[in-house]
Short mmCIF file of C-alpha atoms in Angstrom, two decimals:
data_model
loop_
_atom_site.label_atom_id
_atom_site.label_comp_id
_atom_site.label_asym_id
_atom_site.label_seq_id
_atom_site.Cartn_x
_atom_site.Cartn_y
_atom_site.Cartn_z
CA UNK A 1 -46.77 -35.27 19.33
CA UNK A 2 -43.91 -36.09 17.00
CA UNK A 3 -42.14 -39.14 17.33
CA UNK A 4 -38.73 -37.22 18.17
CA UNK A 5 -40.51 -35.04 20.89
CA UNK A 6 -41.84 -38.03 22.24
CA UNK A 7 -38.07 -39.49 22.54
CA UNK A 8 -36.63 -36.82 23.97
CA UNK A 9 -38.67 -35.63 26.35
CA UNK A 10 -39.57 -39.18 27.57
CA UNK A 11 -37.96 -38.79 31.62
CA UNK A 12 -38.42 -41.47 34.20
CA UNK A 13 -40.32 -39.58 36.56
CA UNK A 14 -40.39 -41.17 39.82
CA UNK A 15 -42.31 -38.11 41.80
CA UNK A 16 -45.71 -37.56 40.50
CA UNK A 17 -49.06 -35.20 41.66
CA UNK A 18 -50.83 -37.08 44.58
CA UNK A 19 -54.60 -37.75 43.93
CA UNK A 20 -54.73 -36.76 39.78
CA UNK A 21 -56.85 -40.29 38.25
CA UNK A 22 -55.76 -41.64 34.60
CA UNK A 23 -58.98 -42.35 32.34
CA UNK A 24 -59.05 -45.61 31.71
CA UNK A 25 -59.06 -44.97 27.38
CA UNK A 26 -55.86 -43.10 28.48
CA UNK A 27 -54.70 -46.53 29.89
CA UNK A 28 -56.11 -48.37 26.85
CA UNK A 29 -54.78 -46.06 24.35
CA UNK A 30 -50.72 -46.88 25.88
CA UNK A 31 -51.60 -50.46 25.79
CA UNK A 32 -52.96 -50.30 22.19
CA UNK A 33 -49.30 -48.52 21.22
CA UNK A 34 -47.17 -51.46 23.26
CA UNK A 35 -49.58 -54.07 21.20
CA UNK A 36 -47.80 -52.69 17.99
CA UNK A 37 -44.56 -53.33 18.68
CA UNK A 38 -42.78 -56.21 17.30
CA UNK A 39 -42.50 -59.51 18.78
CA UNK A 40 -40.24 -62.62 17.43
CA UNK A 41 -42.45 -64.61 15.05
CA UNK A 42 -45.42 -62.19 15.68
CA UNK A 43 -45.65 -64.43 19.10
CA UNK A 44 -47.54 -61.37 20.74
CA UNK A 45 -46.73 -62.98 24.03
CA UNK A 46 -47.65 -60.47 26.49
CA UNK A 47 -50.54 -59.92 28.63
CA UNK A 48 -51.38 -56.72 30.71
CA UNK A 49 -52.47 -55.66 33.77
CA UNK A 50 -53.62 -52.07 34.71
CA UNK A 51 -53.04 -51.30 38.66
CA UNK A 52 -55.26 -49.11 39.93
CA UNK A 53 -56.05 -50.16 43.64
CA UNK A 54 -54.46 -47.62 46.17
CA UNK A 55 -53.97 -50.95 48.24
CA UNK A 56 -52.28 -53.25 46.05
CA UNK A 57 -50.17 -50.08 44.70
CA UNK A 58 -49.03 -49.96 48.80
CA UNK A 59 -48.43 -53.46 48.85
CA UNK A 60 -46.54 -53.50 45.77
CA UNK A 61 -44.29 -50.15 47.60
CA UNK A 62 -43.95 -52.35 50.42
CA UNK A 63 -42.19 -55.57 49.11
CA UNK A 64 -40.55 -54.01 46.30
CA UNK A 65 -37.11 -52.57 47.28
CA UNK A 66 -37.64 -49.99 44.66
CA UNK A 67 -41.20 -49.23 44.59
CA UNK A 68 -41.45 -45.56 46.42
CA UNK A 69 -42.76 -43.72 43.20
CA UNK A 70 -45.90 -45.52 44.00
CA UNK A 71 -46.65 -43.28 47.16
CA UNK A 72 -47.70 -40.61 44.57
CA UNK A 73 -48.44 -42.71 41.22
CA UNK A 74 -51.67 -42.67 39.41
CA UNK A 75 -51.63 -46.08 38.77
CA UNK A 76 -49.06 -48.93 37.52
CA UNK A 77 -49.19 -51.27 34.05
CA UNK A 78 -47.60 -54.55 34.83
CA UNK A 79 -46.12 -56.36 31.23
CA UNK A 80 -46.52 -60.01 31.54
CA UNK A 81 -45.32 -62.37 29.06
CA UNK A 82 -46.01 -66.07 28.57
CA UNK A 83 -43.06 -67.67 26.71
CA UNK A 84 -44.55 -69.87 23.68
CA UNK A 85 -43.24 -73.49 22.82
CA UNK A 86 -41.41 -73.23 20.03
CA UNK A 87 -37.94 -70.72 20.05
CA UNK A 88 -39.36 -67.40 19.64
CA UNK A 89 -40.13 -67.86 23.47
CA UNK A 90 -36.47 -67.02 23.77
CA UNK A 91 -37.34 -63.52 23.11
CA UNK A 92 -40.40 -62.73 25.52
CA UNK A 93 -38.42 -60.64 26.94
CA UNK A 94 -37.09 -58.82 24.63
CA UNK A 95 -41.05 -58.74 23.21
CA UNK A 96 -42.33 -57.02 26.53
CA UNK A 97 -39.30 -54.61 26.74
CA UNK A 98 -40.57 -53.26 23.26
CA UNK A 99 -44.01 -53.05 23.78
CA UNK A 100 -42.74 -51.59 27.37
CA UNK A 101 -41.25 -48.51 25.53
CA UNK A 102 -44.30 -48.07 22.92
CA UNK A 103 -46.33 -47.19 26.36
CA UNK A 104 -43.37 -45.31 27.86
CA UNK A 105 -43.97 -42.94 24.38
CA UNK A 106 -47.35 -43.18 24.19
CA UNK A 107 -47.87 -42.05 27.78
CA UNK A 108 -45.17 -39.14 27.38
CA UNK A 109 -47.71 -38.13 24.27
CA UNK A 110 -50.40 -38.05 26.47
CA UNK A 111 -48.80 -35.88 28.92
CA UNK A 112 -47.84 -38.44 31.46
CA UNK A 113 -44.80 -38.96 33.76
CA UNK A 114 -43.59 -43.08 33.45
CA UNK A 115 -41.12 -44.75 35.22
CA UNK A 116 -39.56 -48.10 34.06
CA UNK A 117 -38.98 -51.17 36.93
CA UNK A 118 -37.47 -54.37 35.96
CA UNK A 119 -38.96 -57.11 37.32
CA UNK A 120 -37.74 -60.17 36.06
CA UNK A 121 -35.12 -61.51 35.45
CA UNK A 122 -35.01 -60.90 39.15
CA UNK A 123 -37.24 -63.22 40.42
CA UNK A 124 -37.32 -62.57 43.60
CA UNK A 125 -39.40 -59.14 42.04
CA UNK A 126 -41.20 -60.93 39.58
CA UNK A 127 -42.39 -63.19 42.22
CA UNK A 128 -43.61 -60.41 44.25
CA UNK A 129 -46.00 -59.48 41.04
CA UNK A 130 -47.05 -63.45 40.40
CA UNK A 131 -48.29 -63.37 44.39
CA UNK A 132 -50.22 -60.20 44.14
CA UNK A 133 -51.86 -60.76 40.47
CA UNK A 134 -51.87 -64.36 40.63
CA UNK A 135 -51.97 -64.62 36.99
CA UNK A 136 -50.02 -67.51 35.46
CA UNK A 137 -47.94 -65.22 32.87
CA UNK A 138 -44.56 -63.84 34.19
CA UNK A 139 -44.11 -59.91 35.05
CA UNK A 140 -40.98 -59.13 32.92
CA UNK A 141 -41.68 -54.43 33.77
CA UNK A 142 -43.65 -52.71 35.51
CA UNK A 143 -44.56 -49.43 34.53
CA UNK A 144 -45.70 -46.41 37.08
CA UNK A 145 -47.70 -43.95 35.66
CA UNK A 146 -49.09 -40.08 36.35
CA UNK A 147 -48.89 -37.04 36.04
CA UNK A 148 -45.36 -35.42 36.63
CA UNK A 149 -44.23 -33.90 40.11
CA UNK A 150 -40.87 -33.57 38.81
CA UNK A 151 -38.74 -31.96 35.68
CA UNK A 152 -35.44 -33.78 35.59
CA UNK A 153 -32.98 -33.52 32.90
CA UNK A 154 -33.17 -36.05 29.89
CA UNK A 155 -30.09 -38.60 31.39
CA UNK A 156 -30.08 -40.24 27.53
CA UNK A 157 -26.91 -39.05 26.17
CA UNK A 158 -25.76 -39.07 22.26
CA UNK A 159 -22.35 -41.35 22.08
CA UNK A 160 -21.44 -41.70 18.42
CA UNK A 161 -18.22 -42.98 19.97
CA UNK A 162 -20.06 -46.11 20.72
CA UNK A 163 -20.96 -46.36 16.84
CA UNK A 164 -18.44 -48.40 14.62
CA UNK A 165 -18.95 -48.37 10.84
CA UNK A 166 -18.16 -51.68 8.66
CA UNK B 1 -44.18 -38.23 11.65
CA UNK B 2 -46.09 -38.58 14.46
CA UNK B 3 -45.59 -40.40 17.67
CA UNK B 4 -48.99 -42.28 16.79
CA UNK B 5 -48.06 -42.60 12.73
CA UNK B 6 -44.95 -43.93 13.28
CA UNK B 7 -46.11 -46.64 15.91
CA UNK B 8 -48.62 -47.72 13.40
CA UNK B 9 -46.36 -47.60 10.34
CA UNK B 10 -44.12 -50.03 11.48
CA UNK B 11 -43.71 -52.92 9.42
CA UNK B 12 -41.07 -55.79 9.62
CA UNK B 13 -39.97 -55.21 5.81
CA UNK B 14 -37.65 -58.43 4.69
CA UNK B 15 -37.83 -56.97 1.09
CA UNK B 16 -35.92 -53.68 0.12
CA UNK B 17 -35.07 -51.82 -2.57
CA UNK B 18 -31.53 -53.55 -4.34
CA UNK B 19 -28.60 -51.03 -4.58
CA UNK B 20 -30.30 -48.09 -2.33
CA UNK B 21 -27.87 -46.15 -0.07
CA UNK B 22 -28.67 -44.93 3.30
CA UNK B 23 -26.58 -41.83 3.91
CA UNK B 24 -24.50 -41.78 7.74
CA UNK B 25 -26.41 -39.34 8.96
CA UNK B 26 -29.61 -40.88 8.98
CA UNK B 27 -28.00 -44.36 10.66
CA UNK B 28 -26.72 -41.39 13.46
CA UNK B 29 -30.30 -40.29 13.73
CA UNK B 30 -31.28 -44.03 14.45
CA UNK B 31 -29.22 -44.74 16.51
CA UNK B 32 -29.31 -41.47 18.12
CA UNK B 33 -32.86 -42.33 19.00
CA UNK B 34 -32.01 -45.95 20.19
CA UNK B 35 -29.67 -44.43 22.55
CA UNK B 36 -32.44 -42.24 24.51
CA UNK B 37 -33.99 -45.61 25.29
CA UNK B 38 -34.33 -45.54 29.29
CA UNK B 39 -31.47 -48.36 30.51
CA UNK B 40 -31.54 -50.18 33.92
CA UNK B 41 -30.07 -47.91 36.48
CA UNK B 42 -29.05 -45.24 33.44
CA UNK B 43 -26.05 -48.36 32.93
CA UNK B 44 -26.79 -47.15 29.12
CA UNK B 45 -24.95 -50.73 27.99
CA UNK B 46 -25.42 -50.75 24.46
CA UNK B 47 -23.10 -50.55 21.93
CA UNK B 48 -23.68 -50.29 17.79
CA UNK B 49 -22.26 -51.77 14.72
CA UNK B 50 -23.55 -50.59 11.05
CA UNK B 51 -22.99 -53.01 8.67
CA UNK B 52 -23.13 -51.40 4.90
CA UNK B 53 -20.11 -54.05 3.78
CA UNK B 54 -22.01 -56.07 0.94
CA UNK B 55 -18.94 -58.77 1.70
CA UNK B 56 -20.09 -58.97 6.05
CA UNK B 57 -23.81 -59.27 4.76
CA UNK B 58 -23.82 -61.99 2.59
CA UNK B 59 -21.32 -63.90 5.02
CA UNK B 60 -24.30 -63.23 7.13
CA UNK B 61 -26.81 -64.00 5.19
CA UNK B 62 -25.00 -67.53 4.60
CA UNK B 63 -24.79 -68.91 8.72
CA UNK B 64 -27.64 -66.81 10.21
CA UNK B 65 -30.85 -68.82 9.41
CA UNK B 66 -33.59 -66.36 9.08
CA UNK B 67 -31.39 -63.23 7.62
CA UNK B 68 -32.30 -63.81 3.81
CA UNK B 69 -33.44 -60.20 4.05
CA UNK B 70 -30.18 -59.23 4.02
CA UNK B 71 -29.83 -60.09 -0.13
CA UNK B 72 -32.07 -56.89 -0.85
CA UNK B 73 -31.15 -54.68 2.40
CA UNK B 74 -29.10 -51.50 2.69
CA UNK B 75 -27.22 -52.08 5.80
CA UNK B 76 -27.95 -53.47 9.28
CA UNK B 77 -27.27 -52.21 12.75
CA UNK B 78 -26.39 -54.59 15.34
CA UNK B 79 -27.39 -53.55 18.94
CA UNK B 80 -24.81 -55.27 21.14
CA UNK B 81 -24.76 -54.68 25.01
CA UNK B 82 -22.42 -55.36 27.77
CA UNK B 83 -23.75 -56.45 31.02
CA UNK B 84 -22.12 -54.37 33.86
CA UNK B 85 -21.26 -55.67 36.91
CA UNK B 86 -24.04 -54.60 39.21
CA UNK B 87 -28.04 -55.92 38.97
CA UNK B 88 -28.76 -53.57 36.38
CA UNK B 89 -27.15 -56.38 34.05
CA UNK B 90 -29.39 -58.72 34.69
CA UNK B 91 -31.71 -56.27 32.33
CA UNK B 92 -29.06 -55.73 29.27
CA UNK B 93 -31.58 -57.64 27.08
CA UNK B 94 -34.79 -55.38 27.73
CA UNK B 95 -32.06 -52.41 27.41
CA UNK B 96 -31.25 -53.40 24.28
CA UNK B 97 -34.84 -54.27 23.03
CA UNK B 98 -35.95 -50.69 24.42
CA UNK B 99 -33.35 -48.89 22.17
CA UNK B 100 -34.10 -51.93 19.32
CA UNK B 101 -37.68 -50.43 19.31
CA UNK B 102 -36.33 -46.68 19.46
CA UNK B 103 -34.37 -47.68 16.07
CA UNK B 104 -37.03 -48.78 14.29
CA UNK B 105 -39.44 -45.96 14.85
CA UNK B 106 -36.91 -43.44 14.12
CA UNK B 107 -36.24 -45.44 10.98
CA UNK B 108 -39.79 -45.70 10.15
CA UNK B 109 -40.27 -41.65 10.59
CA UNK B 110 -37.07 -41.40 7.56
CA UNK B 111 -39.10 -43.74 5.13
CA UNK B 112 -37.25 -46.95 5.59
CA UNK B 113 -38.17 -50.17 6.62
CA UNK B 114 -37.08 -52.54 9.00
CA UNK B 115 -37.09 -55.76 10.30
CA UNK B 116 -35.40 -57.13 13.98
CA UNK B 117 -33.41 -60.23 14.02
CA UNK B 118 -33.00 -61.81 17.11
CA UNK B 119 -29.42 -62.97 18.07
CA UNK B 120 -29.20 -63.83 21.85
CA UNK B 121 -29.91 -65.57 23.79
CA UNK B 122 -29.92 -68.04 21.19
CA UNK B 123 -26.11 -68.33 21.68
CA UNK B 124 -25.24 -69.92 17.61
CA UNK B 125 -27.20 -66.64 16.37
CA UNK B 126 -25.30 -64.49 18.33
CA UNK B 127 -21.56 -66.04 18.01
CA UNK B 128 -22.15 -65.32 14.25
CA UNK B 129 -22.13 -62.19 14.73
CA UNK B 130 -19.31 -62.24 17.36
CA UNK B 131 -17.34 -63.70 14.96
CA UNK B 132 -17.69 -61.64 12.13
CA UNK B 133 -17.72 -58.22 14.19
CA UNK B 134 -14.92 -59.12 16.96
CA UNK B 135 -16.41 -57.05 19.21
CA UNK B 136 -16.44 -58.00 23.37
CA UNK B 137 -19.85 -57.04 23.93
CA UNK B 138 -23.31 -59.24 23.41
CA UNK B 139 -24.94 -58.97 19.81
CA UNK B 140 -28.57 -59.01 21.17
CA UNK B 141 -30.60 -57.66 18.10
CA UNK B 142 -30.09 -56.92 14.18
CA UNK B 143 -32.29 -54.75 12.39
CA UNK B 144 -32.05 -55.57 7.86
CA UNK B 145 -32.76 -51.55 7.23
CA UNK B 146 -33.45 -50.24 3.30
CA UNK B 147 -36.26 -48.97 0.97
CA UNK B 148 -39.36 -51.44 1.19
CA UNK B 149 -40.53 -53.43 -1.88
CA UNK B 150 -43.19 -54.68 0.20
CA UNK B 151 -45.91 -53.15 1.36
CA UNK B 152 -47.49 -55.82 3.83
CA UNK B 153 -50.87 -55.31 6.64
CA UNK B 154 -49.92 -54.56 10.31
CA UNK B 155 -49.19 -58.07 12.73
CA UNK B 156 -49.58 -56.23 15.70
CA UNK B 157 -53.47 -56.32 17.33
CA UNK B 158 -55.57 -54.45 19.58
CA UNK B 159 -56.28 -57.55 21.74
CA UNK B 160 -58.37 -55.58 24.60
CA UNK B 161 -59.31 -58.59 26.01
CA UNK B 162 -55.63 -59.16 27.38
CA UNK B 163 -56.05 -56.33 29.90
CA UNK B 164 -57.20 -56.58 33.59
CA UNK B 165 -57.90 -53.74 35.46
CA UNK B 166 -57.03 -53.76 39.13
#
């Protein structure tokens, strides 16, 4: 797909077809994108990991207060992040919000529906993600994934007002 | 270019062609792109300043620490973003980095190179450009755009080993 398809038709899709199953290349092939985005100093500081499990999915939906697209999701990429030592930790999350939207395209190329949850800085929500994964890294998105239920209008708008020119 | 192409293009270039001139309309198809980023809660925060003023670059250049790309650069876009008053705020930084990424595809599909700066949250970084632009909102990224004179390997990895599956 071209990259400017890929941008605009890129929806969060929060409705998806019940039962459909992701192949797991399909899964590595997003991840591979979101590893080539840029991070500060090249810190690469995320880590992944690929939700599959009808039951952690539900008890995900149950203790997140925004969670219901995973009644009908395929499955769900959590982007983790470790913060390094020196100051490019600053900038993990600005790191896994990049890589986030490499996989948001790559999955629209693929044909799949995405939706975008924030995690932390809310910790409360991040927390939630730590207790089920019980890795040590820190859940900065989440990412729902399948194949689309739904055909809602792009809600990106062009504002060239909000351009200024020195 | 496509989706794919473009991902694995990507360079951060910190070495451009001196004197080249990128023409409006391709700095509106940038940004254009940047702005159908997905944003927490649609808040679509971001706002855009395009630096082309050789004087605002080298003053630049001289207090940011790591913008010595700017000498041989075109122009540079600074993503700024205003936190709104709800929770979707708390996510103006990934906002920003999401449309920061969109940029520098885009810019990679029209044959330039790029390289992100970060500005906040390292608060001296950012004031800089506060300063210099006098605009309210947050200066959370700067992307050096131009022709490259470099032609450096990918950074970015396939690090499989960095997934779990669930």
């Amino acid at each position: 797909m071209e990259l400017d398809d890929a941008i605009n038709a890129r929806r969060s899709i929060r409705k998806f077809k019940k039962g459909a199953t992701i192949p797991k290349e399909d899964y590595l092939a997003m991840i591979e994108a979101g590893m080539y985005a840029p991070s500060a100093r090249n810190g690469r500081p995320w880590r992944f990991a690929v939700i599959e499990s009808r039951k952690l999915m539900d008890e995900i939906k149950k203790r997140h207060p925004y969670a219901k697209m995973l009644e009908s999701a395929s499955g769900l990429i959590v982007v983790l992040a470790s913060p390094g030592g020196d100051e490019s930790s600053s900038f993990f999350q600005q790191d896994a919000a990049a890589c986030t939207e490499n996989i948001l395209l790559k999955a629209t190329d693929l044909g799949y529906g995405t939706v975008w949850c924030g995690l932390y800085p809310i910790k409360e929500r991040a927390s939630i993600l730590s207790d089920i994964l019980g890795m040590p890294e820190i859940p900065v998105t989440m990412i729902a994934i399948g194949i689309p239920d739904e055909n809602p209008l792009r809600r990106g708008v062009f504002e060239p007002e909000r351009i200024t020119f020195l």
